[in-house]
Amino acid sequence: MKKANGIVLDKPGKPDYRKPSAFRIIVLLETVSKILDRLSALRLASAARSLGLLHPNQCGCLASLGCFDAVATLTQEVRLLQAAAFKVSTLFLDVNGGFDNVCTNKLATILTRGGVSMYLVAWIKSFLSKHPRRLIFQGAPKVFCRVAVGTPQASPISPLLFVIYIACLHPTLPQGLAISYVDDLTITVGSDLVRSNIRALQYYFGSIQSQGANLGMAFSVPKTELIHWRTPKDRSDVSFPIVINDMLFPPSQVVRWLGYWLTPTLHSSVHFLRWLACGAPMDNQLLLHDRPRRSVPVGQSTTHLLNLQTPLSVSYHPPGLPPSGIEPCHCPDTRVCAHLGPRPFCGRSSLSPPRVSESGPPYFMAWPGG
């Protein structure tokens, strides 16, 4: 029941795919093993909440909490500190290879001292030790090898075990807050001066770095970022960098954290403009452009469309622009119709069979009787 296939997937945006760190292994367990894994995760989650094994500022892998809760908590803490006339700074950290560096014995010690039942601790130790894995990629040998490193990804209980394992990496701040989402950690501090924030961030980073070293955890240097928050009316110089592990990190003007783009003034326009820019290429891209096709007569069976010698051309149009050859209708239903774009230009009628409009390239599936 512990045998599983490991699917090797490349991580997007990596500069060098010759390194093993540029790939991610997703473990596919047997169905019965998944059910048992899920049941154990539910029991452990209930026990961890009641026994206080989860840090209250951890937002990942927990029911009813998500990325939005972490970002909302961060922005709320920044605004509260700014309302008290403090200069606010945040250091963004990422645990390097966190799931792979979980020590089974240390995790079992944490669970036992926390009061978790012995049978559940024994099951977790068996789950994390000597599990046979077979990597699936082109040219890989189809043999199983015993693996005893970390927690397997794509397992329901693995993220929960990880957040319990790193619960001690949340420092208690007198003026600030440490928030995390699984392996993404932020340290926010506030004081009268930005230089004081830099010294405080360096101190707290050194503290959690030493605690992480005891657990076998380290932080990724390329993913470390610094931001100095300010109000829209604040024009003071906030360009002070921070030195961590003999490396200089200047403050960023835009930080992407958990899928949200954050600016020093907490203005939401940058976030929405970035997402709109990501979708802009699709708005102007024509999926297919083939030579002209003969039209399908109105009233003919839709199965005739599947019998055409060549496929039909389909094009995508951004909202507000009617496709060529289709007259805009005044239908109040503005939902998107498949392959057609906005519903006001599809002329959809549930009583009419489909036809193909051929007023000129590109060619569209149209619905008569708008």
GROMACS .gro file of C-alpha atoms in nm:
model
  370
    1MET     CA    1   0.000   0.000   0.000
    2LYS     CA    2   0.302   0.231   0.030
    3LYS     CA    3   0.409   0.185  -0.331
    4ALA     CA    4   0.349   0.488  -0.552
    5ASN     CA    5   0.445   0.641  -0.884
    6GLY     CA    6   0.624   0.975  -0.889
    7ILE     CA    7   0.538   1.199  -1.183
    8VAL     CA    8   0.825   1.435  -1.266
    9LEU     CA    9   0.697   1.781  -1.364
   10ASP     CA   10   0.908   2.084  -1.451
   11LYS     CA   11   0.857   2.401  -1.249
   12PRO     CA   12   0.765   2.693  -1.478
   13GLY     CA   13   0.999   2.989  -1.508
   14LYS     CA   14   1.319   2.816  -1.394
   15PRO     CA   15   1.640   2.948  -1.559
   16ASP     CA   16   1.821   2.615  -1.578
   17TYR     CA   17   1.641   2.283  -1.622
   18ARG     CA   18   1.959   2.083  -1.588
   19LYS     CA   19   1.929   2.110  -1.209
   20PRO     CA   20   1.708   1.867  -1.015
   21SER     CA   21   1.561   2.161  -0.819
   22ALA     CA   22   1.387   2.278  -1.138
   23PHE     CA   23   1.152   1.979  -1.123
   24ARG     CA   24   0.874   1.870  -0.890
   25ILE     CA   25   0.773   1.511  -0.812
   26ILE     CA   26   0.400   1.449  -0.765
   27VAL     CA   27   0.328   1.121  -0.586
   28LEU     CA   28   0.033   0.912  -0.708
   29LEU     CA   29  -0.080   0.666  -0.443
   30GLU     CA   30  -0.317   0.373  -0.475
   31THR     CA   31  -0.685   0.450  -0.420
   32VAL     CA   32  -0.705   0.266  -0.088
   33SER     CA   33  -0.389   0.441   0.030
   34LYS     CA   34  -0.539   0.779  -0.061
   35ILE     CA   35  -0.850   0.705   0.143
   36LEU     CA   36  -0.642   0.599   0.442
   37ASP     CA   37  -0.419   0.903   0.398
   38ARG     CA   38  -0.720   1.133   0.393
   39LEU     CA   39  -0.875   0.979   0.704
   40SER     CA   40  -0.549   1.016   0.893
   41ALA     CA   41  -0.522   1.378   0.780
   42LEU     CA   42  -0.870   1.456   0.914
   43ARG     CA   43  -0.791   1.296   1.251
   44LEU     CA   44  -0.457   1.473   1.277
   45ALA     CA   45  -0.608   1.811   1.183
   46SER     CA   46  -0.869   1.778   1.456
   47ALA     CA   47  -0.608   1.675   1.712
   48ALA     CA   48  -0.364   1.948   1.607
   49ARG     CA   49  -0.626   2.221   1.652
   50SER     CA   50  -0.735   2.099   1.993
   51LEU     CA   51  -0.378   2.044   2.117
   52GLY     CA   52  -0.242   2.375   1.984
   53LEU     CA   53   0.013   2.226   1.745
   54LEU     CA   54  -0.075   2.475   1.471
   55HIS     CA   55   0.043   2.833   1.491
   56PRO     CA   56  -0.250   3.080   1.485
   57ASN     CA   57  -0.081   3.284   1.210
   58GLN     CA   58  -0.049   2.986   0.974
   59CYS     CA   59  -0.307   3.013   0.693
   60GLY     CA   60  -0.207   2.721   0.473
   61CYS     CA   61  -0.350   2.367   0.458
   62LEU     CA   62  -0.627   2.451   0.701
   63ALA     CA   63  -1.001   2.438   0.647
   64SER     CA   64  -1.176   2.771   0.575
   65LEU     CA   65  -0.843   2.952   0.527
   66GLY     CA   66  -0.664   3.039   0.204
   67CYS     CA   67  -0.431   3.279   0.027
   68PHE     CA   68  -0.679   3.564   0.049
   69ASP     CA   69  -0.692   3.535   0.430
   70ALA     CA   70  -0.313   3.557   0.453
   71VAL     CA   71  -0.291   3.861   0.224
   72ALA     CA   72  -0.585   4.032   0.395
   73THR     CA   73  -0.426   3.977   0.737
   74LEU     CA   74  -0.097   4.121   0.613
   75THR     CA   75  -0.254   4.434   0.466
   76GLN     CA   76  -0.468   4.484   0.776
   77GLU     CA   77  -0.163   4.465   1.003
   78VAL     CA   78   0.021   4.715   0.782
   79ARG     CA   79  -0.266   4.962   0.795
   80LEU     CA   80  -0.301   4.926   1.172
   81LEU     CA   81   0.067   5.004   1.223
   82GLN     CA   82   0.046   5.298   0.983
   83ALA     CA   83  -0.256   5.430   1.172
   84ALA     CA   84  -0.033   5.441   1.481
   85ALA     CA   85   0.215   5.662   1.287
   86PHE     CA   86   0.475   5.384   1.250
   87LYS     CA   87   0.704   5.313   0.959
   88VAL     CA   88   0.625   4.959   0.845
   89SER     CA   89   0.850   4.708   0.669
   90THR     CA   90   0.797   4.344   0.566
   91LEU     CA   91   1.046   4.071   0.483
   92PHE     CA   92   0.920   3.791   0.255
   93LEU     CA   93   1.084   3.452   0.303
   94ASP     CA   94   1.046   3.112   0.142
   95VAL     CA   95   1.154   2.780   0.293
   96ASN     CA   96   1.389   2.609   0.051
   97GLY     CA   97   1.278   2.252  -0.025
   98GLY     CA   98   1.064   2.239   0.287
   99PHE     CA   99   0.874   1.917   0.221
  100ASP     CA  100   1.190   1.725   0.136
  101ASN     CA  101   1.369   1.826   0.456
  102VAL     CA  102   1.115   1.711   0.715
  103CYS     CA  103   1.289   1.476   0.959
  104THR     CA  104   1.067   1.186   1.059
  105ASN     CA  105   1.215   1.141   1.406
  106LYS     CA  106   1.197   1.510   1.493
  107LEU     CA  107   0.840   1.529   1.366
  108ALA     CA  108   0.745   1.226   1.574
  109THR     CA  109   0.900   1.393   1.879
  110ILE     CA  110   0.698   1.711   1.819
  111LEU     CA  111   0.376   1.513   1.783
  112THR     CA  112   0.444   1.300   2.092
  113ARG     CA  113   0.527   1.599   2.311
  114GLY     CA  114   0.218   1.774   2.179
  115GLY     CA  115  -0.007   1.495   2.303
  116VAL     CA  116  -0.097   1.318   1.977
  117SER     CA  117  -0.209   0.958   2.029
  118MET     CA  118   0.066   0.699   1.994
  119TYR     CA  119  -0.112   0.496   1.727
  120LEU     CA  120  -0.137   0.802   1.501
  121VAL     CA  121   0.229   0.888   1.559
  122ALA     CA  122   0.326   0.531   1.474
  123TRP     CA  123   0.119   0.545   1.154
  124ILE     CA  124   0.287   0.873   1.051
  125LYS     CA  125   0.635   0.730   1.113
  126SER     CA  126   0.548   0.428   0.900
  127PHE     CA  127   0.400   0.654   0.632
  128LEU     CA  128   0.718   0.866   0.608
  129SER     CA  129   0.975   0.587   0.626
  130LYS     CA  130   1.095   0.362   0.345
  131HIS     CA  131   0.814   0.419   0.101
  132PRO     CA  132   0.883   0.261  -0.241
  133ARG     CA  133   0.870   0.511  -0.527
  134ARG     CA  134   0.897   0.477  -0.904
  135LEU     CA  135   0.973   0.787  -1.109
  136ILE     CA  136   0.777   0.828  -1.431
  137PHE     CA  137   0.947   1.017  -1.713
  138GLN     CA  138   1.074   0.941  -2.060
  139GLY     CA  139   1.345   0.678  -2.045
  140ALA     CA  140   1.309   0.608  -1.672
  141PRO     CA  141   1.356   0.251  -1.548
  142LYS     CA  142   1.033   0.099  -1.424
  143VAL     CA  143   1.169  -0.014  -1.090
  144PHE     CA  144   1.076   0.082  -0.734
  145CYS     CA  145   1.330   0.236  -0.499
  146ARG     CA  146   1.289   0.293  -0.126
  147VAL     CA  147   1.284   0.661  -0.034
  148ALA     CA  148   1.318   0.793   0.321
  149VAL     CA  149   1.342   1.168   0.261
  150GLY     CA  150   1.081   1.420   0.369
  151THR     CA  151   0.709   1.405   0.303
  152PRO     CA  152   0.560   1.311  -0.036
  153GLN     CA  153   0.395   1.590  -0.231
  154ALA     CA  154   0.033   1.564  -0.350
  155SER     CA  155  -0.056   1.377  -0.031
  156PRO     CA  156  -0.340   1.517   0.185
  157ILE     CA  157  -0.148   1.474   0.509
  158SER     CA  158   0.192   1.602   0.391
  159PRO     CA  159   0.115   1.979   0.404
  160LEU     CA  160  -0.042   1.936   0.748
  161LEU     CA  161   0.266   1.757   0.877
  162PHE     CA  162   0.484   2.033   0.735
  163VAL     CA  163   0.297   2.323   0.899
  164ILE     CA  164   0.312   2.140   1.232
  165TYR     CA  165   0.684   2.085   1.181
  166ILE     CA  166   0.764   2.455   1.121
  167ALA     CA  167   0.523   2.603   1.376
  168CYS     CA  168   0.817   2.723   1.585
  169LEU     CA  169   0.942   2.948   1.302
  170HIS     CA  170   0.688   3.218   1.388
  171PRO     CA  171   0.851   3.476   1.614
  172THR     CA  172   0.648   3.681   1.860
  173LEU     CA  173   0.675   4.049   1.769
  174PRO     CA  174   0.593   4.338   2.005
  175GLN     CA  175   0.500   4.568   1.715
  176GLY     CA  176   0.430   4.356   1.412
  177LEU     CA  177   0.317   4.015   1.297
  178ALA     CA  178   0.461   3.700   1.140
  179ILE     CA  179   0.223   3.538   0.890
  180SER     CA  180   0.281   3.225   0.687
  181TYR     CA  181   0.111   3.022   0.418
  182VAL     CA  182   0.266   2.674   0.424
  183ASP     CA  183   0.631   2.749   0.332
  184ASP     CA  184   0.588   3.120   0.254
  185LEU     CA  185   0.668   3.332   0.560
  186THR     CA  186   0.644   3.708   0.615
  187ILE     CA  187   0.780   3.916   0.904
  188THR     CA  188   0.621   4.260   0.942
  189VAL     CA  189   0.759   4.512   1.192
  190GLY     CA  190   0.677   4.874   1.274
  191SER     CA  191   0.875   5.150   1.446
  192ASP     CA  192   0.943   5.521   1.424
  193LEU     CA  193   1.229   5.481   1.175
  194VAL     CA  194   1.289   5.260   0.873
  195ARG     CA  195   1.643   5.189   0.992
  196SER     CA  196   1.499   5.047   1.314
  197ASN     CA  197   1.281   4.817   1.105
  198ILE     CA  198   1.588   4.693   0.918
  199ARG     CA  199   1.768   4.607   1.243
  200ALA     CA  200   1.457   4.434   1.379
  201LEU     CA  201   1.411   4.228   1.063
  202GLN     CA  202   1.775   4.121   1.070
  203TYR     CA  203   1.740   4.012   1.433
  204TYR     CA  204   1.421   3.811   1.378
  205PHE     CA  205   1.559   3.652   1.062
  206GLY     CA  206   1.868   3.536   1.251
  207SER     CA  207   1.643   3.391   1.520
  208ILE     CA  208   1.423   3.187   1.287
  209GLN     CA  209   1.723   3.089   1.076
  210SER     CA  210   1.889   2.927   1.377
  211GLN     CA  211   1.563   2.754   1.471
  212GLY     CA  212   1.520   2.636   1.113
  213ALA     CA  213   1.874   2.498   1.109
  214ASN     CA  214   1.786   2.279   1.408
  215LEU     CA  215   1.498   2.139   1.200
  216GLY     CA  216   1.707   2.100   0.885
  217MET     CA  217   1.533   2.394   0.715
  218ALA     CA  218   1.689   2.680   0.518
  219PHE     CA  219   1.548   2.981   0.338
  220SER     CA  220   1.572   3.041  -0.036
  221VAL     CA  221   1.792   3.342  -0.109
  222PRO     CA  222   1.652   3.423  -0.459
  223LYS     CA  223   1.297   3.436  -0.320
  224THR     CA  224   1.380   3.674  -0.034
  225GLU     CA  225   1.224   4.018  -0.082
  226LEU     CA  226   1.188   4.338   0.120
  227ILE     CA  227   0.925   4.607   0.101
  228HIS     CA  228   0.885   4.933   0.292
  229TRP     CA  229   0.520   5.028   0.318
  230ARG     CA  230   0.412   5.391   0.302
  231THR     CA  231   0.095   5.591   0.277
  232PRO     CA  232   0.006   5.767  -0.050
  233LYS     CA  233   0.093   6.102   0.111
  234ASP     CA  234   0.428   5.985   0.245
  235ARG     CA  235   0.717   6.119   0.035
  236SER     CA  236   1.005   6.019   0.263
  237ASP     CA  237   1.303   5.814   0.145
  238VAL     CA  238   1.232   5.444   0.195
  239SER     CA  239   1.512   5.297  -0.017
  240PHE     CA  240   1.710   5.145   0.269
  241PRO     CA  241   1.824   4.789   0.185
  242ILE     CA  242   1.873   4.496   0.421
  243VAL     CA  243   2.179   4.274   0.451
  244ILE     CA  244   2.108   3.905   0.516
  245ASN     CA  245   2.380   3.639   0.510
  246ASP     CA  246   2.624   3.890   0.358
  247MET     CA  247   2.383   3.959   0.073
  248LEU     CA  248   2.221   4.295  -0.002
  249PHE     CA  249   1.846   4.305  -0.068
  250PRO     CA  250   1.711   4.642  -0.184
  251PRO     CA  251   1.342   4.719  -0.125
  252SER     CA  252   1.107   4.613  -0.402
  253GLN     CA  253   0.843   4.833  -0.563
  254VAL     CA  254   0.622   4.536  -0.651
  255VAL     CA  255   0.614   4.204  -0.466
  256ARG     CA  256   0.413   3.906  -0.579
  257TRP     CA  257   0.304   3.698  -0.282
  258LEU     CA  258   0.054   3.411  -0.303
  259GLY     CA  259  -0.068   3.532  -0.643
  260TYR     CA  260  -0.121   3.894  -0.534
  261TRP     CA  261   0.089   4.188  -0.650
  262LEU     CA  262   0.160   4.419  -0.357
  263THR     CA  263   0.293   4.775  -0.382
  264PRO     CA  264   0.434   4.998  -0.104
  265THR     CA  265   0.113   5.203  -0.103
  266LEU     CA  266  -0.113   4.894  -0.110
  267HIS     CA  267  -0.280   5.021  -0.426
  268SER     CA  268  -0.486   4.748  -0.590
  269SER     CA  269  -0.459   4.885  -0.947
  270VAL     CA  270  -0.120   4.719  -1.004
  271HIS     CA  271  -0.262   4.378  -0.912
  272PHE     CA  272  -0.554   4.404  -1.154
  273LEU     CA  273  -0.344   4.555  -1.433
  274ARG     CA  274  -0.097   4.266  -1.406
  275TRP     CA  275  -0.375   4.010  -1.436
  276LEU     CA  276  -0.529   4.198  -1.728
  277ALA     CA  277  -0.190   4.205  -1.899
  278CYS     CA  278  -0.164   3.827  -1.857
  279GLY     CA  279  -0.497   3.781  -2.037
  280ALA     CA  280  -0.443   4.042  -2.309
  281PRO     CA  281  -0.256   3.811  -2.552
  282MET     CA  282  -0.549   3.571  -2.553
  283ASP     CA  283  -0.791   3.849  -2.642
  284ASN     CA  284  -0.614   3.918  -2.972
  285GLN     CA  285  -0.513   3.564  -3.060
  286LEU     CA  286  -0.701   3.384  -3.337
  287LEU     CA  287  -0.713   3.016  -3.262
  288LEU     CA  288  -0.753   2.885  -3.617
  289HIS     CA  289  -0.754   3.040  -3.964
  290ASP     CA  290  -0.844   2.797  -4.239
  291ARG     CA  291  -0.954   2.846  -4.594
  292PRO     CA  292  -1.325   2.921  -4.660
  293ARG     CA  293  -1.570   2.641  -4.590
  294ARG     CA  294  -1.914   2.582  -4.728
  295SER     CA  295  -2.194   2.674  -4.494
  296VAL     CA  296  -2.430   2.426  -4.332
  297PRO     CA  297  -2.792   2.496  -4.435
  298VAL     CA  298  -3.027   2.609  -4.162
  299GLY     CA  299  -3.225   2.320  -4.023
  300GLN     CA  300  -2.968   2.053  -4.105
  301SER     CA  301  -2.865   1.812  -3.833
  302THR     CA  302  -2.573   1.913  -3.612
  303THR     CA  303  -2.408   1.579  -3.679
  304HIS     CA  304  -2.333   1.709  -4.029
  305LEU     CA  305  -2.075   1.940  -3.873
  306LEU     CA  306  -1.873   1.638  -3.763
  307ASN     CA  307  -1.875   1.494  -4.116
  308LEU     CA  308  -1.711   1.793  -4.289
  309GLN     CA  309  -1.391   1.711  -4.472
  310THR     CA  310  -1.198   1.984  -4.289
  311PRO     CA  311  -1.249   2.128  -3.942
  312LEU     CA  312  -1.434   2.452  -3.886
  313SER     CA  313  -1.244   2.764  -3.792
  314VAL     CA  314  -1.304   2.914  -3.454
  315SER     CA  315  -1.199   3.254  -3.335
  316TYR     CA  316  -1.205   3.429  -3.000
  317HIS     CA  317  -1.308   3.793  -2.972
  318PRO     CA  318  -1.265   4.023  -2.672
  319PRO     CA  319  -1.575   4.157  -2.500
  320GLY     CA  320  -1.743   4.445  -2.678
  321LEU     CA  321  -1.645   4.352  -3.035
  322PRO     CA  322  -1.896   4.163  -3.251
  323PRO     CA  323  -1.749   3.883  -3.463
  324SER     CA  324  -1.743   3.930  -3.836
  325GLY     CA  325  -2.061   3.813  -4.006
  326ILE     CA  326  -2.274   3.809  -3.689
  327GLU     CA  327  -2.510   4.090  -3.610
  328PRO     CA  328  -2.528   4.200  -3.246
  329CYS     CA  329  -2.842   4.097  -3.066
  330HIS     CA  330  -3.009   4.251  -2.767
  331CYS     CA  331  -3.028   3.938  -2.557
  332PRO     CA  332  -3.006   4.027  -2.186
  333ASP     CA  333  -2.804   3.714  -2.114
  334THR     CA  334  -2.441   3.831  -2.128
  335ARG     CA  335  -2.268   3.508  -2.031
  336VAL     CA  336  -1.994   3.378  -2.256
  337CYS     CA  337  -2.099   3.125  -2.520
  338ALA     CA  338  -1.856   2.848  -2.608
  339HIS     CA  339  -1.622   2.934  -2.901
  340LEU     CA  340  -1.805   3.261  -2.961
  341GLY     CA  341  -1.709   3.517  -2.698
  342PRO     CA  342  -1.975   3.742  -2.545
  343ARG     CA  343  -2.334   3.620  -2.554
  344PRO     CA  344  -2.480   3.948  -2.694
  345PHE     CA  345  -2.309   3.872  -3.026
  346CYS     CA  346  -2.392   3.505  -3.049
  347GLY     CA  347  -2.760   3.548  -3.140
  348ARG     CA  348  -2.838   3.235  -2.944
  349SER     CA  349  -3.181   3.079  -2.972
  350SER     CA  350  -3.265   2.751  -2.808
  351LEU     CA  351  -3.529   2.685  -3.076
  352SER     CA  352  -3.297   2.709  -3.377
  353PRO     CA  353  -3.036   2.462  -3.499
  354PRO     CA  354  -2.677   2.577  -3.545
  355ARG     CA  355  -2.535   2.705  -3.869
  356VAL     CA  356  -2.200   2.831  -3.993
  357SER     CA  357  -2.155   3.193  -4.096
  358GLU     CA  358  -1.923   3.252  -4.392
  359SER     CA  359  -1.932   3.625  -4.457
  360GLY     CA  360  -1.553   3.631  -4.458
  361PRO     CA  361  -1.254   3.503  -4.265
  362PRO     CA  362  -1.242   3.416  -3.982
  363TYR     CA  363  -1.543   3.184  -3.976
  364PHE     CA  364  -1.772   3.136  -3.680
  365MET     CA  365  -2.029   2.902  -3.542
  366ALA     CA  366  -2.348   3.110  -3.527
  367TRP     CA  367  -2.697   3.061  -3.387
  368PRO     CA  368  -2.982   3.208  -3.594
  369GLY     CA  369  -3.301   3.358  -3.465
  370GLY     CA  370  -3.155   3.611  -3.218
   0.00000   0.00000   0.00000
